[in-house]
Amino acid sequence: MVLGKVVGTVWATRKDENLTGLKFLIVQHADMDYTLKDQYVVAVDSVGAGVGEVVLVATGSSARQTDVTKNKPVDAVIMAIVDKLDLAN
Amino acid sequence: MFFGKVIGTIWATRKIPALNNLKLQIIQPVDSRRLPNGAPIIAVDTVGAGVGETICYITSREASIPLPEPFAPVDAAIVGIIDRIDLENF
């Protein structure tokens, strides 16, 4: 999974009808010391993440393995909100 | 399957239920000489690897197969702790 910070939201009325009702959040990738990288992904939220929260994103077919994204054209899903990160030095 | 070194741990209480009681470890991908090789990723640990250990991990949808509940949004999982790597030098 990728570590990232939720930095925004995407609203789209005209979209694949399978995507109706899903929340799209913009996640900026982060290093393990939380410095933000110049890399973004739009991920479907499945755990109630909010803007500003540090999250984990699963991508690829794994992203369809939640009740919210099952059988939907989704390849990135927020599946955890990070409380703490311990890094051995 | 790739080599990696466990360099830390992630704690997350709010997450997909299928991930409850599973450890989320931070992996630094390494090459067969155990030298860093790419950006760190987060993987589910199904074998109880400790920080500092060299491991092998799998990615994409197959990563959820080792989980007690395979229907889970996981794209990286530690599946082995390396004892030794024998590498023929060409």
mmCIF file of N, CA and C in Angstrom, chain B residues 26-80:
data_model
loop_
_atom_site.group_PDB
_atom_site.id
_atom_site.type_symbol
_atom_site.label_atom_id
_atom_site.label_comp_id
_atom_site.label_asym_id
_atom_site.label_seq_id
_atom_site.Cartn_x
_atom_site.Cartn_y
_atom_site.Cartn_z
ATOM 1 N N ILE B 26 6.172 -1.359 7.465
ATOM 2 C CA ILE B 26 6.770 -0.514 6.427
ATOM 3 C C ILE B 26 7.958 -1.295 5.858
ATOM 4 N N ILE B 27 7.974 -1.446 4.530
ATOM 5 C CA ILE B 27 9.008 -2.256 3.868
ATOM 6 C C ILE B 27 9.870 -1.346 3.008
ATOM 7 N N GLN B 28 11.178 -1.462 3.155
ATOM 8 C CA GLN B 28 12.111 -0.826 2.210
ATOM 9 C C GLN B 28 12.493 -1.920 1.198
ATOM 10 N N PRO B 29 12.033 -1.814 -0.071
ATOM 11 C CA PRO B 29 12.428 -2.824 -1.056
ATOM 12 C C PRO B 29 13.953 -2.876 -1.171
ATOM 13 N N VAL B 30 14.524 -4.075 -1.260
ATOM 14 C CA VAL B 30 15.970 -4.218 -1.414
ATOM 15 C C VAL B 30 16.255 -5.173 -2.562
ATOM 16 N N ASP B 31 17.508 -5.108 -3.069
ATOM 17 C CA ASP B 31 17.877 -6.031 -4.154
ATOM 18 C C ASP B 31 18.468 -7.300 -3.537
ATOM 19 N N SER B 32 18.951 -8.196 -4.382
ATOM 20 C CA SER B 32 19.406 -9.485 -3.845
ATOM 21 C C SER B 32 20.695 -9.339 -3.046
ATOM 22 N N ARG B 33 21.305 -8.157 -3.047
ATOM 23 C CA ARG B 33 22.447 -7.895 -2.159
ATOM 24 C C ARG B 33 22.002 -7.100 -0.950
ATOM 25 N N ARG B 34 20.669 -7.056 -0.734
ATOM 26 C CA ARG B 34 20.031 -6.385 0.401
ATOM 27 C C ARG B 34 20.293 -4.881 0.436
ATOM 28 N N LEU B 35 20.503 -4.278 -0.744
ATOM 29 C CA LEU B 35 20.697 -2.819 -0.800
ATOM 30 C C LEU B 35 19.385 -2.160 -1.201
ATOM 31 N N PRO B 36 19.075 -0.967 -0.626
ATOM 32 C CA PRO B 36 17.797 -0.311 -0.907
ATOM 33 C C PRO B 36 17.553 -0.183 -2.405
ATOM 34 N N ASN B 37 16.262 -0.360 -2.788
ATOM 35 C CA ASN B 37 15.962 -0.424 -4.226
ATOM 36 C C ASN B 37 14.545 0.068 -4.436
ATOM 37 N N GLY B 38 14.304 1.389 -4.327
ATOM 38 C CA GLY B 38 12.969 1.933 -4.555
ATOM 39 C C GLY B 38 12.378 2.524 -3.284
ATOM 40 N N ALA B 39 11.190 3.114 -3.461
ATOM 41 C CA ALA B 39 10.554 3.824 -2.347
ATOM 42 C C ALA B 39 9.904 2.824 -1.394
ATOM 43 N N PRO B 40 9.869 3.116 -0.094
ATOM 44 C CA PRO B 40 9.212 2.226 0.864
ATOM 45 C C PRO B 40 7.716 2.070 0.566
ATOM 46 N N ILE B 41 7.167 0.899 0.927
ATOM 47 C CA ILE B 41 5.730 0.645 0.786
ATOM 48 C C ILE B 41 5.217 0.073 2.101
ATOM 49 N N ILE B 42 3.910 -0.079 2.181
ATOM 50 C CA ILE B 42 3.298 -0.651 3.390
ATOM 51 C C ILE B 42 2.726 -2.016 3.019
ATOM 52 N N ALA B 43 3.003 -3.036 3.818
ATOM 53 C CA ALA B 43 2.501 -4.384 3.515
ATOM 54 C C ALA B 43 1.882 -4.998 4.759
ATOM 55 N N VAL B 44 0.919 -5.872 4.534
ATOM 56 C CA VAL B 44 0.338 -6.633 5.648
ATOM 57 C C VAL B 44 1.324 -7.744 5.983
ATOM 58 N N ASP B 45 1.505 -7.988 7.266
ATOM 59 C CA ASP B 45 2.467 -9.023 7.682
ATOM 60 C C ASP B 45 1.702 -10.251 8.166
ATOM 61 N N THR B 46 1.864 -11.363 7.406
ATOM 62 C CA THR B 46 1.136 -12.576 7.818
ATOM 63 C C THR B 46 2.089 -13.603 8.442
ATOM 64 N N VAL B 47 3.395 -13.257 8.561
ATOM 65 C CA VAL B 47 4.342 -14.250 9.098
ATOM 66 C C VAL B 47 5.058 -13.749 10.353
ATOM 67 N N GLY B 48 4.742 -12.560 10.818
ATOM 68 C CA GLY B 48 5.335 -12.070 12.062
ATOM 69 C C GLY B 48 6.783 -11.643 11.918
ATOM 70 N N ALA B 49 7.080 -10.890 10.859
ATOM 71 C CA ALA B 49 8.461 -10.408 10.668
ATOM 72 C C ALA B 49 8.738 -9.265 11.641
ATOM 73 N N GLY B 50 9.999 -9.171 12.065
ATOM 74 C CA GLY B 50 10.374 -8.092 12.984
ATOM 75 C C GLY B 50 11.089 -6.984 12.235
ATOM 76 N N VAL B 51 11.134 -5.797 12.856
ATOM 77 C CA VAL B 51 11.831 -4.664 12.235
ATOM 78 C C VAL B 51 13.304 -5.050 12.059
ATOM 79 N N GLY B 52 13.859 -4.762 10.883
ATOM 80 C CA GLY B 52 15.258 -5.065 10.614
ATOM 81 C C GLY B 52 15.444 -6.364 9.840
ATOM 82 N N GLU B 53 14.400 -7.195 9.799
ATOM 83 C CA GLU B 53 14.539 -8.483 9.127
ATOM 84 C C GLU B 53 14.388 -8.318 7.616
ATOM 85 N N THR B 54 15.143 -9.156 6.882
ATOM 86 C CA THR B 54 14.970 -9.182 5.426
ATOM 87 C C THR B 54 13.849 -10.161 5.120
ATOM 88 N N ILE B 55 12.937 -9.740 4.256
ATOM 89 C CA ILE B 55 11.740 -10.549 3.988
ATOM 90 C C ILE B 55 11.518 -10.651 2.484
ATOM 91 N N CYS B 56 10.559 -11.521 2.100
ATOM 92 C CA CYS B 56 10.080 -11.450 0.718
ATOM 93 C C CYS B 56 8.591 -11.149 0.785
ATOM 94 N N TYR B 57 8.146 -10.345 -0.182
ATOM 95 C CA TYR B 57 6.755 -9.909 -0.173
ATOM 96 C C TYR B 57 6.162 -10.044 -1.574
ATOM 97 N N ILE B 58 4.832 -10.146 -1.651
ATOM 98 C CA ILE B 58 4.141 -10.236 -2.938
ATOM 99 C C ILE B 58 3.237 -9.014 -3.070
ATOM 100 N N THR B 59 2.913 -8.661 -4.328
ATOM 101 C CA THR B 59 2.121 -7.449 -4.552
ATOM 102 C C THR B 59 0.860 -7.803 -5.336
ATOM 103 N N SER B 60 0.115 -6.812 -5.651
ATOM 104 C CA SER B 60 -1.160 -6.815 -6.386
ATOM 105 C C SER B 60 -2.201 -7.690 -5.689
ATOM 106 N N ARG B 61 -3.236 -8.105 -6.405
ATOM 107 C CA ARG B 61 -4.406 -8.717 -5.749
ATOM 108 C C ARG B 61 -4.026 -9.981 -4.989
ATOM 109 N N GLU B 62 -3.000 -10.682 -5.483
ATOM 110 C CA GLU B 62 -2.611 -11.935 -4.817
ATOM 111 C C GLU B 62 -2.207 -11.688 -3.362
ATOM 112 N N ALA B 63 -1.846 -10.460 -3.037
ATOM 113 C CA ALA B 63 -1.373 -10.173 -1.676
ATOM 114 C C ALA B 63 -2.461 -10.412 -0.636
ATOM 115 N N SER B 64 -3.727 -10.476 -1.066
ATOM 116 C CA SER B 64 -4.777 -10.668 -0.047
ATOM 117 C C SER B 64 -5.031 -12.155 0.204
ATOM 118 N N ILE B 65 -4.450 -13.031 -0.604
ATOM 119 C CA ILE B 65 -4.713 -14.472 -0.463
ATOM 120 C C ILE B 65 -4.256 -15.026 0.895
ATOM 121 N N PRO B 66 -3.083 -14.602 1.425
ATOM 122 C CA PRO B 66 -2.658 -15.166 2.720
ATOM 123 C C PRO B 66 -3.497 -14.702 3.907
ATOM 124 N N LEU B 67 -4.378 -13.730 3.702
ATOM 125 C CA LEU B 67 -5.124 -13.165 4.837
ATOM 126 C C LEU B 67 -6.226 -14.116 5.296
ATOM 127 N N PRO B 68 -6.541 -14.069 6.610
ATOM 128 C CA PRO B 68 -7.656 -14.886 7.114
ATOM 129 C C PRO B 68 -8.945 -14.596 6.334
ATOM 130 N N GLU B 69 -9.140 -13.278 5.978
ATOM 131 C CA GLU B 69 -10.312 -12.901 5.162
ATOM 132 C C GLU B 69 -9.740 -12.393 3.831
ATOM 133 N N PRO B 70 -9.670 -13.241 2.785
ATOM 134 C CA PRO B 70 -9.029 -12.854 1.527
ATOM 135 C C PRO B 70 -9.724 -11.716 0.787
ATOM 136 N N PHE B 71 -11.014 -11.491 1.061
ATOM 137 C CA PHE B 71 -11.696 -10.388 0.370
ATOM 138 C C PHE B 71 -11.334 -9.098 1.098
ATOM 139 N N ALA B 72 -10.135 -8.589 0.797
ATOM 140 C CA ALA B 72 -9.645 -7.391 1.505
ATOM 141 C C ALA B 72 -8.825 -6.561 0.536
ATOM 142 N N PRO B 73 -8.884 -5.234 0.660
ATOM 143 C CA PRO B 73 -8.151 -4.353 -0.255
ATOM 144 C C PRO B 73 -6.687 -4.254 0.144
ATOM 145 N N VAL B 74 -5.922 -5.297 -0.174
ATOM 146 C CA VAL B 74 -4.507 -5.334 0.200
ATOM 147 C C VAL B 74 -3.701 -5.575 -1.067
ATOM 148 N N ASP B 75 -2.663 -4.769 -1.312
ATOM 149 C CA ASP B 75 -1.873 -4.985 -2.536
ATOM 150 C C ASP B 75 -0.407 -5.300 -2.239
ATOM 151 N N ALA B 76 -0.094 -5.595 -0.950
ATOM 152 C CA ALA B 76 1.282 -6.027 -0.627
ATOM 153 C C ALA B 76 1.228 -6.821 0.667
ATOM 154 N N ALA B 77 1.903 -7.979 0.691
ATOM 155 C CA ALA B 77 1.888 -8.822 1.898
ATOM 156 C C ALA B 77 3.228 -9.524 2.049
ATOM 157 N N ILE B 78 3.737 -9.522 3.288
ATOM 158 C CA ILE B 78 4.971 -10.252 3.570
ATOM 159 C C ILE B 78 4.624 -11.732 3.639
ATOM 160 N N VAL B 79 5.323 -12.550 2.893
ATOM 161 C CA VAL B 79 5.007 -13.981 2.881
ATOM 162 C C VAL B 79 6.177 -14.848 3.340
ATOM 163 N N GLY B 80 7.326 -14.246 3.648
ATOM 164 C CA GLY B 80 8.442 -15.066 4.091
ATOM 165 C C GLY B 80 9.537 -14.239 4.722
#
